[in-house]
XYZ file of C-alpha atoms in Angstrom:
410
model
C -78.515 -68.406 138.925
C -81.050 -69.913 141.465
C -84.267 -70.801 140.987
C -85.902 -67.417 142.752
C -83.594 -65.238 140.742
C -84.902 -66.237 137.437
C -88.461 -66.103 138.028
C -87.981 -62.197 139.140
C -85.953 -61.865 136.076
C -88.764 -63.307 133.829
C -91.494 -61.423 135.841
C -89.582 -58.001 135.491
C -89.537 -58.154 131.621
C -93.339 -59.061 131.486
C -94.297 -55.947 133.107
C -92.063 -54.309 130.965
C -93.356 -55.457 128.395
C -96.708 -55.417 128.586
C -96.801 -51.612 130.202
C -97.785 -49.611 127.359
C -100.355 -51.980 126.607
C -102.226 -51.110 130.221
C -102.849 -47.728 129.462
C -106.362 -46.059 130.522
C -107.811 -45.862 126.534
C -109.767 -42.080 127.058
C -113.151 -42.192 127.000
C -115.150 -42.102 123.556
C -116.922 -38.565 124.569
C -113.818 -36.540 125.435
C -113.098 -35.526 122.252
C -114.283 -31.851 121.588
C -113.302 -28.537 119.706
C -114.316 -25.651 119.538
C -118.184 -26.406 119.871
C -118.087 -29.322 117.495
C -117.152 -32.807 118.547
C -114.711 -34.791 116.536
C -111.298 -33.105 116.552
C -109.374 -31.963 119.799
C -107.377 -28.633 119.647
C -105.779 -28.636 122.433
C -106.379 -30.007 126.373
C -107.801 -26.624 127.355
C -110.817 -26.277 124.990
C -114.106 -26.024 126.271
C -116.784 -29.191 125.723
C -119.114 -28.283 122.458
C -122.230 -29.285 124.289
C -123.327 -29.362 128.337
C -126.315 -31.226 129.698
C -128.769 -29.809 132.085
C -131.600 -31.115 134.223
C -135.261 -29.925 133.662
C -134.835 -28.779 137.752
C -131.405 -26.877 136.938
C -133.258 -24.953 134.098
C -136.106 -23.834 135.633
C -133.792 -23.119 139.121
C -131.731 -21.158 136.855
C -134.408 -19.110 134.802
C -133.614 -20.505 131.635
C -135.579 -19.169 128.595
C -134.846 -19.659 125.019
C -136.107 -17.555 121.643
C -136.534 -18.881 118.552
C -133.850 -17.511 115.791
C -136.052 -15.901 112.773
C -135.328 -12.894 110.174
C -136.297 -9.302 111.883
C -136.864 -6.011 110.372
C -135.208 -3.864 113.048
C -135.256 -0.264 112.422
C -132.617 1.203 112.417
C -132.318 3.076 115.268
C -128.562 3.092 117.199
C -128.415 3.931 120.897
C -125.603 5.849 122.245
C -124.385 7.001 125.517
C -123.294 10.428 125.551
C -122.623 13.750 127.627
C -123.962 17.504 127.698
C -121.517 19.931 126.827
C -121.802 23.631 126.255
C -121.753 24.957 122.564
C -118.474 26.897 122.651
C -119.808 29.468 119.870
C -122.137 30.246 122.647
C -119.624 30.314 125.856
C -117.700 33.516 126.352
C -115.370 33.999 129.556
C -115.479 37.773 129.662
C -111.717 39.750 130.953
C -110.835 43.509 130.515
C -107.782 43.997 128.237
C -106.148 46.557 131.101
C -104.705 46.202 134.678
C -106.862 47.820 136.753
C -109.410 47.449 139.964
C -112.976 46.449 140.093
C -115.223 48.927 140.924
C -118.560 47.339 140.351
C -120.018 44.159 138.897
C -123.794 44.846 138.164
C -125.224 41.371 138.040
C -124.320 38.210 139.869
C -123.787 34.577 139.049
C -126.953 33.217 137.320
C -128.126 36.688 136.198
C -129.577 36.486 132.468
C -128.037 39.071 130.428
C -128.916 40.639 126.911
C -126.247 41.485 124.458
C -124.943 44.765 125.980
C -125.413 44.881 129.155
C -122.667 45.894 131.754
C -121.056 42.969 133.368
C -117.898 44.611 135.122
C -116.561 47.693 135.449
C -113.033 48.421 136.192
C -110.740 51.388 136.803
C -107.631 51.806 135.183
C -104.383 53.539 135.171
C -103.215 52.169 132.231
C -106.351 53.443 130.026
C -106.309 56.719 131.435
C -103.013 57.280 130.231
C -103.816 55.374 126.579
C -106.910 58.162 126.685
C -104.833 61.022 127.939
C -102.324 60.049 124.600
C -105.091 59.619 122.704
C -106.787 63.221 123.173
C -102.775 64.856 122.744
C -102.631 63.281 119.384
C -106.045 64.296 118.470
C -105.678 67.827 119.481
C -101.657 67.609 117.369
C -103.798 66.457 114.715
C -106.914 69.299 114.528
C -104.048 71.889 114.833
C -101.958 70.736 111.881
C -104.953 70.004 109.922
C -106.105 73.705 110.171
C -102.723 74.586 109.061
C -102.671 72.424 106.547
C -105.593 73.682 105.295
C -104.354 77.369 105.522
C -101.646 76.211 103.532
C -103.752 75.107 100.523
C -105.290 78.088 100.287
C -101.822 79.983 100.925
C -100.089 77.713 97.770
C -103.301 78.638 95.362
C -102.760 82.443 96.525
C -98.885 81.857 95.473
C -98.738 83.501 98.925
C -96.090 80.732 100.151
C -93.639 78.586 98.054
C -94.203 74.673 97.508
C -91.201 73.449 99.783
C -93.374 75.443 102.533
C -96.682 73.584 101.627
C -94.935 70.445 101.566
C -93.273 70.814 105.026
C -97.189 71.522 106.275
C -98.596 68.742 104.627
C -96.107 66.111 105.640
C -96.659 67.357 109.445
C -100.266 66.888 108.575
C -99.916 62.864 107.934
C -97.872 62.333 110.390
C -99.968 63.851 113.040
C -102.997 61.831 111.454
C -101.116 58.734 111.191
C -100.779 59.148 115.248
C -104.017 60.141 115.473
C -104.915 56.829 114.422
C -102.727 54.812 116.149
C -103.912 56.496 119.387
C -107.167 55.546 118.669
C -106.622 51.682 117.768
C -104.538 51.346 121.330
C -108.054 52.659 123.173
C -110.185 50.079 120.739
C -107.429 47.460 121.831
C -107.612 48.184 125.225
C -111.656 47.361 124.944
C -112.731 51.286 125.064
C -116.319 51.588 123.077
C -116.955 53.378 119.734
C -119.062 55.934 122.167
C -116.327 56.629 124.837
C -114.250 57.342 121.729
C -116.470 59.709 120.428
C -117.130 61.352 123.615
C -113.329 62.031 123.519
C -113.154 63.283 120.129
C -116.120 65.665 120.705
C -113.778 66.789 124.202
C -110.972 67.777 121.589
C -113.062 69.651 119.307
C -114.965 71.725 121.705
C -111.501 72.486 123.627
C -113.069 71.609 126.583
C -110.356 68.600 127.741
C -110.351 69.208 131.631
C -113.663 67.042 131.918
C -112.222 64.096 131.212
C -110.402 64.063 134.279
C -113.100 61.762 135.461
C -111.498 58.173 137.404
C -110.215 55.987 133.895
C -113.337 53.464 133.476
C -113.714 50.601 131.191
C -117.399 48.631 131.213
C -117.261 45.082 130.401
C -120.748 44.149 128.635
C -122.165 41.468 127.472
C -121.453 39.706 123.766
C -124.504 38.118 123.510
C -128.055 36.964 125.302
C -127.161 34.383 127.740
C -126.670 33.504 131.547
C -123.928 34.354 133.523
C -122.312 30.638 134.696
C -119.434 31.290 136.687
C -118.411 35.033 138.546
C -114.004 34.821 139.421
C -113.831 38.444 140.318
C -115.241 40.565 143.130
C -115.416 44.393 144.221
C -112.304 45.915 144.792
C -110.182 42.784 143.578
C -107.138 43.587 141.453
C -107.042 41.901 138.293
C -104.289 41.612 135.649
C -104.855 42.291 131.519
C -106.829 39.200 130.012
C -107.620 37.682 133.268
C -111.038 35.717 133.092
C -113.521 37.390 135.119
C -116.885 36.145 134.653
C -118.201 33.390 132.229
C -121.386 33.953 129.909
C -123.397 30.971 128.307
C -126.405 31.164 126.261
C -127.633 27.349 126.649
C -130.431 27.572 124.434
C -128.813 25.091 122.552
C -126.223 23.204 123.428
C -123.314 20.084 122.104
C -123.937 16.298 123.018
C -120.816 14.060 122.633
C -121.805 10.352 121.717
C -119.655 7.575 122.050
C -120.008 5.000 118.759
C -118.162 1.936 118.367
C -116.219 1.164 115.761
C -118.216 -1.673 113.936
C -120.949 0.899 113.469
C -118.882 3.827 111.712
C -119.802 3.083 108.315
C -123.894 3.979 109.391
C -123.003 7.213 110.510
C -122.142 10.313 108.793
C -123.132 14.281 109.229
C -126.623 15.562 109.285
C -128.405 12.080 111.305
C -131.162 13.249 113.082
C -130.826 12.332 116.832
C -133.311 12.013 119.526
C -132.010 12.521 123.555
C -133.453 10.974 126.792
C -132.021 11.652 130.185
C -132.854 10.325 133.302
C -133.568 13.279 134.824
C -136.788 14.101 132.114
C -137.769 10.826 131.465
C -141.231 11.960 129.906
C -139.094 14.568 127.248
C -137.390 14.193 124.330
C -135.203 16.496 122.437
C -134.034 17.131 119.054
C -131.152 17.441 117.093
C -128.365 16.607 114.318
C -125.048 15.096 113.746
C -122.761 17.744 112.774
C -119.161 16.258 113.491
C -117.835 12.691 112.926
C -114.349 12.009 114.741
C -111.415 11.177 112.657
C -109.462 9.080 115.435
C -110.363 5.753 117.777
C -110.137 5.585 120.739
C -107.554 3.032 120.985
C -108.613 1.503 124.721
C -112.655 1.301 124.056
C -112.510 0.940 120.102
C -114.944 3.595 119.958
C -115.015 7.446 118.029
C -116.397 10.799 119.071
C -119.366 11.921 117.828
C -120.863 15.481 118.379
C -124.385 16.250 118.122
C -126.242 19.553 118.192
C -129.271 19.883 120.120
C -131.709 22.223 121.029
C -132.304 23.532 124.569
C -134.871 26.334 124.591
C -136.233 25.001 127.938
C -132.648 24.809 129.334
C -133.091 21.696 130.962
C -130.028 20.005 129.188
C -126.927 20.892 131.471
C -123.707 20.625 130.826
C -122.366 17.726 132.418
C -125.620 15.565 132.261
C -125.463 12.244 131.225
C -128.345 11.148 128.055
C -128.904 8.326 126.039
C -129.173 9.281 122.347
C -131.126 7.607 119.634
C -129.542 8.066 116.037
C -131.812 7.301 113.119
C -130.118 5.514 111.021
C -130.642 4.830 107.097
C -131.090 1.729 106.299
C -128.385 0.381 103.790
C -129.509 -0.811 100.461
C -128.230 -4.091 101.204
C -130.146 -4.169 103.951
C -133.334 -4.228 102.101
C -134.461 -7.600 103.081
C -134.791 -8.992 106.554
C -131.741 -10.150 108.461
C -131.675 -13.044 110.994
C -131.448 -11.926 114.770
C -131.010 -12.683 118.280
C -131.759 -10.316 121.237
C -128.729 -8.727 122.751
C -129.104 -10.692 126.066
C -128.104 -14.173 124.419
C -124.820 -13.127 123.133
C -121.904 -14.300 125.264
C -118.580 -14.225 124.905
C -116.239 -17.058 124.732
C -112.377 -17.950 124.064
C -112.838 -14.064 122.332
C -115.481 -14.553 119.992
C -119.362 -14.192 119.998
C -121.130 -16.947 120.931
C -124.600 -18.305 121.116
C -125.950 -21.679 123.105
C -128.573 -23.669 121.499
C -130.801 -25.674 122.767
C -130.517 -28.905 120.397
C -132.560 -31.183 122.150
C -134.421 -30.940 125.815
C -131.840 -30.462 128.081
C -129.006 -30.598 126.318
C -127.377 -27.073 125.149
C -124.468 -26.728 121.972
C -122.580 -23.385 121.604
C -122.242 -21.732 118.363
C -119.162 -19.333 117.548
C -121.434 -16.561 115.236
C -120.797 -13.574 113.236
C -122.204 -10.603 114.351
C -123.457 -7.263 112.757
C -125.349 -3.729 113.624
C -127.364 -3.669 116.739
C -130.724 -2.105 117.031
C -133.885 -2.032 119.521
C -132.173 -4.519 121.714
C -131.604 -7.427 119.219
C -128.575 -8.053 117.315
C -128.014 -8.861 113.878
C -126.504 -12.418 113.411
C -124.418 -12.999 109.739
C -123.740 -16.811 110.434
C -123.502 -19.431 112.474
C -126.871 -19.996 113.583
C -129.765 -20.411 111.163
C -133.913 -20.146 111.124
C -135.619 -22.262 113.683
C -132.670 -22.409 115.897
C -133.522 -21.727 120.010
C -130.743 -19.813 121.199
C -131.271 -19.117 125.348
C -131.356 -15.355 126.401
C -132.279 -15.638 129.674
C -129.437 -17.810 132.000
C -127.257 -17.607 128.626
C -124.625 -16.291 131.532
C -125.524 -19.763 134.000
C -125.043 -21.835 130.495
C -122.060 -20.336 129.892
C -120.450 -21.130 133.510
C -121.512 -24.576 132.840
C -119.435 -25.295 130.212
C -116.735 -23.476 132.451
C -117.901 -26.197 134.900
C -117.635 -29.224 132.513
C -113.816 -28.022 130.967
C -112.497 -27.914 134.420
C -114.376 -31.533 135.031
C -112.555 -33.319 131.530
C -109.157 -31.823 132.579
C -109.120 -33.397 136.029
């Protein structure tokens, strides 16, 4: 081996050798968890604490609040919708196939309970009034012989097989009688068109009643007619909505809850609605329905409130912000530490508050969380009294510890 050989031979094993040894060591600050220096979970955790210049905090609005207990009423505020009270909403149809021949108020018209709506002509209840006035008639013939035959059988002027015969043809022409009838009351004829019939019948004057087959839709209750499907001379089929009456003097609101605040609500909470449209006015009402089921994508459950709406100025439709007084727990006796609602971030998943530990120099704090109310937020652990947490710029602290993660893994 010459002399040049060798010395690359020995100079090849010294590097080898003393490789591992020339390693960068990492730098005495890079270790961090989650928020607390001193173990490393992994290479993609964020740094527990960011530094920022007394020019970067006042360029970013930067304010903090001092963490203390709070006695927050309990007051929870929920979006929500108008929706009409469906005890109250009627969409009106005649039970016949027929024509319209009139419609005596239009859309928006208030109504009182009674009043004629629609009025249609019908084929079909002519004939259901023509059967009904047969029957009747069948029936006041065999129920003067019927009653002839009483008197007959106490006479012993006519056998019992013969009074029997009469009084089985009796029933049978009441039974139709009857049945005639409940077709008409079926068919949506009134108590007084039916009586106007019978009285036909008994006077024997039945040729009147040739009159075109009308049947007058009226109104169920006091309300406002919403919504008008049928006009004059329109052909409409049996059950076929028509016209839609709503009395909106009071009305359902449908609040959305999340699920953390479920236990605080049950049936009879009094709640109070603002819209945006009436932003001087409040209105009144209670919790009458609690959903059973989540909402599995939002995590939150129905709630329905009724309201009242004398003034009408809820509409269906209208969005409102509802305030639900809740009682406050037992537990809840004492005052509970709290943040307001603007300082909470979110990081890695969990709730998370940045505190200011010295000047300039900003820690985060995973926390536990509880009810909110009045814009603060209850806070169960994780920070404690005396603490500044930032609420204004908590969003511009939170990028910078984006800012510093991305930094340590270059």
């Amino acid at each position: 081996m010459t002399r040049s050989a060798f010395g690359l031979v020995i100079l090849t094993l010294v590097a080898v050798t003393a490789g591992p040894g020339c390693r960068r060591a990492p730098a005495p600050d890079a270790e961090v968890t989650n928020g607390e220096p001193g173990t490393r979970e992994g290479p993609e955790v964020l740094p527990g604490r960011v530094n920022l210049s007394p020019a970067a905090i006042s360029e970013a609005g930067i304010t903090t609040w001092q963490v203390k207990p709070v006695d927050l009423e309990h007051l929870l505020v929920l979006n929500g919708s108008v929706s009409h009270d469906e005890n109250r909403l009627l969409q009106v149809a005649a039970n016949v196939r027929g024509r319209v021949a009139g419609i005596p108020v239009d859309l928006g018209a208030r109504v009182r309970k009674g009043d004629p709506l629609i009025v249609i002509e019908s084929v079909e209840l002519g004939r259901a009034r023509e059967e009904f006035i047969r029957e009747r008639s069948g029936f006041s013939v065999a129920s003067r012989a019927y009653e002839r035959a009483k008197t007959l059988l106490e006479a012993k002027a006519i056998s019992a097989g013969e009074f029997q015969v009469r009084e089985g043809e009796y029933l049978s022409r009441r039974a139709a009688a009857q049945s005639a009838e409940r077709a008409l009351h079926l068919l949506g004829d009134s108590e007084e068109e039916i009586d106007r019939l019978r009285r036909e019948v008994e006077s024997n004057d039945t040729l009147q009643s040739a009159d075109a087959p009308r049947l007058t839709l009226r109104a169920p209750f006091n309300g406002r007619v919403i919504e008008r499907k049928a006009a004059p001379g329109a052909l409409v089929e049996a059950l076929q909505p028509l016209m839609t009456v709503a009395n909106l003097g009071r009305v359902w609101v449908f609040l959305e809850a999340y699920e953390k605040d479920l236990a605080l609500l049950h049936e009879g909470l009094a709640v109070t609605i603002r819209t945006e449209a009436y932003p001087q006015e409040t209105f009144h009402g209670r919790v009458d329905f609690v959903g059973s089921v989540l909402e599995p994508s939002t995590r939150t459950i129905k709630l329905r409130a009724t309201v009242d709406n004398r003034s009408e100025k809820l509409r269906p439709g209208m969005f409102v912000r509802a305030h639900v007084d809740v009682p406050k727990p037992a537990a809840e006796a004492q005052a509970f530490l709290a943040v307001p609602q603007s300082a909470l971030q979110t990081l890695e998943g969990r709730s998370t508050l940045f505190v200011e530990i010295e000047p300039g120099v900003f820690e985060r704090r995973f926390v536990e969380i509880g009810h909110s109310f009045e814009g603060f937020t209850e806070v169960l652990a994780g920070v404690k009294v005396g603490d500044l947490v930032v609420t204004e710029g908590s969003f511009v602290v939170k990028s910078e510890f984006a800012k510093a993660s991305l930094a340590e893994e270059d």
